[in-house]
Coordinates of C-alpha atoms in Angstrom, one line a residue:
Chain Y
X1 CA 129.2 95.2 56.5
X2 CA 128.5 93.8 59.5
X3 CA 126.1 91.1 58.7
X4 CA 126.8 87.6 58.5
X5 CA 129.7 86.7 56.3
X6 CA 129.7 83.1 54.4
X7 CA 132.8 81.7 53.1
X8 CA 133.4 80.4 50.4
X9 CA 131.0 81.5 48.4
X10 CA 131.6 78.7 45.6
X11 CA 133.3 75.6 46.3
X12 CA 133.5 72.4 43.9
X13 CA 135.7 69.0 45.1
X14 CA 135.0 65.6 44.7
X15 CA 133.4 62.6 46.0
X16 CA 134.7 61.7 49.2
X17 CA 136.9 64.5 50.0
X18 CA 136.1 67.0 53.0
X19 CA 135.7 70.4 52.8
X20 CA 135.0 73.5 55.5
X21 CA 132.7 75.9 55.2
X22 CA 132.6 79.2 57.6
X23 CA 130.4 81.1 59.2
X24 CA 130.9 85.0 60.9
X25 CA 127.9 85.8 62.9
X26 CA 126.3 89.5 62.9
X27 CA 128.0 91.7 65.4
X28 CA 126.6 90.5 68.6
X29 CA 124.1 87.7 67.9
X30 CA 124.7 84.4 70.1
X31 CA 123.0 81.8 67.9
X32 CA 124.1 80.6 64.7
X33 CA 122.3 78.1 62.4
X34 CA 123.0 76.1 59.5
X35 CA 120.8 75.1 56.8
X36 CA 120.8 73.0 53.8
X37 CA 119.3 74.0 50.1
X38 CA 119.1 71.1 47.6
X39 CA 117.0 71.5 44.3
X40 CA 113.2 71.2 45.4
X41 CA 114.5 70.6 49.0
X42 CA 113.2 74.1 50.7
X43 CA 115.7 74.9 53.3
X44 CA 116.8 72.1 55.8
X45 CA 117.9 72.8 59.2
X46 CA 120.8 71.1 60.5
X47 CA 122.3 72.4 63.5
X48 CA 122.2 75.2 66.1
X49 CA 124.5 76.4 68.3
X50 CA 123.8 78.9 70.9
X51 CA 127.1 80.9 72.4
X52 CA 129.1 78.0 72.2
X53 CA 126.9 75.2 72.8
X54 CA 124.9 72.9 70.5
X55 CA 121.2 73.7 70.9
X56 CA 119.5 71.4 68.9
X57 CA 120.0 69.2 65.8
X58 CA 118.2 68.0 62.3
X59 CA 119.0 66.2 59.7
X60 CA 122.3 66.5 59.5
X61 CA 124.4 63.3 58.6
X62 CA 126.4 61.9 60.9
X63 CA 129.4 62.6 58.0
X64 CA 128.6 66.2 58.5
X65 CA 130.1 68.0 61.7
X66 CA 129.8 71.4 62.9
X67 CA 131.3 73.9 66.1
X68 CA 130.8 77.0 67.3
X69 CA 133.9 78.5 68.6
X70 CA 134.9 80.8 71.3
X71 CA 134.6 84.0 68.8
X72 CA 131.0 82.6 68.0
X73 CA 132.1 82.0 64.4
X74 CA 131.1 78.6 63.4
X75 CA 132.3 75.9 60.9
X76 CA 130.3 73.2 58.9
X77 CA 132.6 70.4 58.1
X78 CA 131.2 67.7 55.6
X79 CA 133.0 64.8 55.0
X80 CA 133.1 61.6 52.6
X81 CA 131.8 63.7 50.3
X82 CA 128.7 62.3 47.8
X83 CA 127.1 64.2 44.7
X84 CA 124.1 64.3 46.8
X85 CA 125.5 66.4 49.0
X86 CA 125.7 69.4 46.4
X87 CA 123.9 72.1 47.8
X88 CA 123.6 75.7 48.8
X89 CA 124.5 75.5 52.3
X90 CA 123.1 78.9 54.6
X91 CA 124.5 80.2 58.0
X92 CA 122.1 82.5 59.6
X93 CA 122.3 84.6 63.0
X94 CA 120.1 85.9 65.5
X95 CA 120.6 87.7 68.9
X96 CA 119.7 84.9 71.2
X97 CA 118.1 82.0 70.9
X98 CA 115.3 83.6 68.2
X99 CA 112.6 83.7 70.8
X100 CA 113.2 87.6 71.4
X101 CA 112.2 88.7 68.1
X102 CA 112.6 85.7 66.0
X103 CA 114.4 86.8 63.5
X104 CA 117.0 84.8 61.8
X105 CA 119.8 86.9 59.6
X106 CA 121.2 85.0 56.6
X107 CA 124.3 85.2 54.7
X108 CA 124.4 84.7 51.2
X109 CA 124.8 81.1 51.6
X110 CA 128.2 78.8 50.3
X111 CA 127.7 76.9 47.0
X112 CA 128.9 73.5 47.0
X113 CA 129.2 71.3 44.0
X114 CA 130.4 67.9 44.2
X115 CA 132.1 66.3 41.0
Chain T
X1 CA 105.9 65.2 62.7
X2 CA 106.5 69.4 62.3
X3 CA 106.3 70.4 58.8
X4 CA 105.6 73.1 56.5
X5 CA 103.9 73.0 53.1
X6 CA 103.7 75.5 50.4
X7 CA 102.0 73.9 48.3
X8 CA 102.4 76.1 44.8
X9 CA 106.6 76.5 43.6
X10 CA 105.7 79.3 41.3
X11 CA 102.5 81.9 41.3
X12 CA 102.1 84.4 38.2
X13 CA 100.1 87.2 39.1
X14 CA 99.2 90.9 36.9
X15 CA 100.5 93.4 38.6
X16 CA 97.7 95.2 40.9
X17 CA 95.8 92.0 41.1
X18 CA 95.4 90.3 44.4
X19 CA 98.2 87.9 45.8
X20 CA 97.6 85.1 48.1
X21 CA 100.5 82.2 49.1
X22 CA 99.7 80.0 50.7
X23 CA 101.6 77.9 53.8
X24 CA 99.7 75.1 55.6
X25 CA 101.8 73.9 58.9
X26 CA 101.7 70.9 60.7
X27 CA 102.1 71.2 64.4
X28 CA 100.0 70.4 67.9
X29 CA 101.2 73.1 69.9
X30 CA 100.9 77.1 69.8
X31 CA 103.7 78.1 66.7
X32 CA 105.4 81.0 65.8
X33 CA 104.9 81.6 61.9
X34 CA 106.9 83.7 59.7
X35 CA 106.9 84.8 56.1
X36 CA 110.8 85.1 54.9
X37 CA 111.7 86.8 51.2
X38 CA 114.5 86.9 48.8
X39 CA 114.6 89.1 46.7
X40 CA 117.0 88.7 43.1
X41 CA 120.4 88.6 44.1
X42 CA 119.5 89.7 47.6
X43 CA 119.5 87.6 50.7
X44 CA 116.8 86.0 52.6
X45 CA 115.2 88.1 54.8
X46 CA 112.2 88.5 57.3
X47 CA 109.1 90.0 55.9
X48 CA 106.7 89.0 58.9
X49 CA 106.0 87.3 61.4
X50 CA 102.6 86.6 62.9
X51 CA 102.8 87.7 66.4
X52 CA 103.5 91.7 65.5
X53 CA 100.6 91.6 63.4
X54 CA 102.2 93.6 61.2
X55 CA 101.9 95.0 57.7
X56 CA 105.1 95.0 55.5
X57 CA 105.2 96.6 52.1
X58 CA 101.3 96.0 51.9
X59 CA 101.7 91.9 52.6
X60 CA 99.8 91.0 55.7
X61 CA 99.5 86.8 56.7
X62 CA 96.8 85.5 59.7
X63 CA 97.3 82.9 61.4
X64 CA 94.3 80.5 61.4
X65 CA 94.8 77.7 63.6
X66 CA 91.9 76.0 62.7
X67 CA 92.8 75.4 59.3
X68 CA 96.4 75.3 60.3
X69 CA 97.4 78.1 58.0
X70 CA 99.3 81.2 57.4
X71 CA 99.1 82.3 53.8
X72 CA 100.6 85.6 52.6
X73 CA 98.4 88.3 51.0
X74 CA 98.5 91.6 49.5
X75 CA 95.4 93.4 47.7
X76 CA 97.2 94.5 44.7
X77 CA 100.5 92.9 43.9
X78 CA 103.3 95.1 42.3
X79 CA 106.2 94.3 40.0
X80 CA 108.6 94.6 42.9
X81 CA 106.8 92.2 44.8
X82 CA 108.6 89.4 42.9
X83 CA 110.6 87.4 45.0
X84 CA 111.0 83.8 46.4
X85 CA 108.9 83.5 49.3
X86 CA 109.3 80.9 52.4
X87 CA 107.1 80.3 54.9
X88 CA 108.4 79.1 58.4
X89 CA 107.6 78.0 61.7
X90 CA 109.1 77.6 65.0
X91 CA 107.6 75.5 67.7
X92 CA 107.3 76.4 71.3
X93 CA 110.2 76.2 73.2
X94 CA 112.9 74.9 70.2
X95 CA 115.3 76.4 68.5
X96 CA 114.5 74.8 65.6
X97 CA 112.9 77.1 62.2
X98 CA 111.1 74.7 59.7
X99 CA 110.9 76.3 56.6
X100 CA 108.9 75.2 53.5
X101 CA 110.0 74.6 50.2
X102 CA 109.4 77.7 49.1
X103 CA 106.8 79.7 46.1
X104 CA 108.0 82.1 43.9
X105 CA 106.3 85.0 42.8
X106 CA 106.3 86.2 39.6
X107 CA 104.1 89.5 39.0
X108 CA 103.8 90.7 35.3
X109 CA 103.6 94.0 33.9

């Protein structure tokens, strides 16, 4: 499957540890996003890197980190860790920036669930 | 400030009655709207977007900037149809997709 691979898929811990989520892009695709999903919350973006390179930010926390490396896989890292922070937490893909076609491709999204 | 609204989290519909979800977006410039889907156990996925003026699987959406809107419809909703729908935008010249909080479907036998 070459679509865009989430991992883990489940991951509890406690308050104020730090944990490492990861994201493989589709084949190809450039850009890679991250979003948040809390209860009620819709799907908040956070971050968006573009080959490398941040492209533009939401609300992210300033305890919450992210990178793009040189393979274009990218890493969310979330620190100081809070039971608000539980959350589904999404990576999605497209080719370029998303104005081509703008299309995003999701994985299936890490579940994180602070104790 | 850029922001989507959906205002209903769940819609029950017949099956073969007439669907409508709605999505009202806040936004001054020209936006690029999409209708995204996930399906049970599936993951989320396009369905449309407004600039192909497309039909997928019998959903169309028009964009009416007056009214700042882009609701989702189908003429006769089928079982299959159930799903969790988001409605998104992008503004001009970001990188940025908005999304709203989301309306499930639910179509009854």
């Amino acid at each position: 499957d070459s679509g865009v691979t989430q991992t883990p898929k489940h991951l509890i811990t406690a308050t104020g540890q730090r944990v490492t989520l990861r994201c493989s892009p589709r084949s190809g695709d450039l850009s890679v996003y991250w979003y948040q999903q809390s209860l009620d919350q819709g799907l908040q973006f956070l971050i968006h890197y573009y080959n490398g390179e941040e492209r533009a930010k939401g609300n992210i926390l300033e305890r919450f980190s992210a990178q793009q490396f040189p393979d274009l896989h990218s890493e969310l890292n979330l620190s100081s860790l809070e039971l608000g922070d539980s959350a589904l937490y999404f990576c999605a893909s497209s080719p370029r920036t998303g104005g081509n076609t703008g299309e995003l491709f999701f994985g299936e999204g890490s579940r994180l669930t602070v104790l | 400030a850029q922001r989507v609204t959906q205002p209903e989290k769940l819609l029950s519909v017949f099956k073969g009655a007439p669907v409508e979800l709605k999505c009202n977006y806040s936004y001054s410039g020209s936006p690029e709207l999409f209708w995204y889907v996930q399906y049970s156990r599936q993951r989320l996925q396009l369905l449309l977007r407004h600039i192909s003026r497309e039909s997928i699987k019998g959903f169309t959406a028009d964009l009416n900037k007056g009214e700042t809107s882009f609701h989702l419809k189908k003429p006769f909703a089928q079982e299959e149809d159930s799903a969790m729908y988001y409605c998104a935008l992008k503004p001009s010249g970001t990188y940025k997709y908005i999304f709203g909080t989301g309306t499930r479907l639910k179509v009854l036998a």
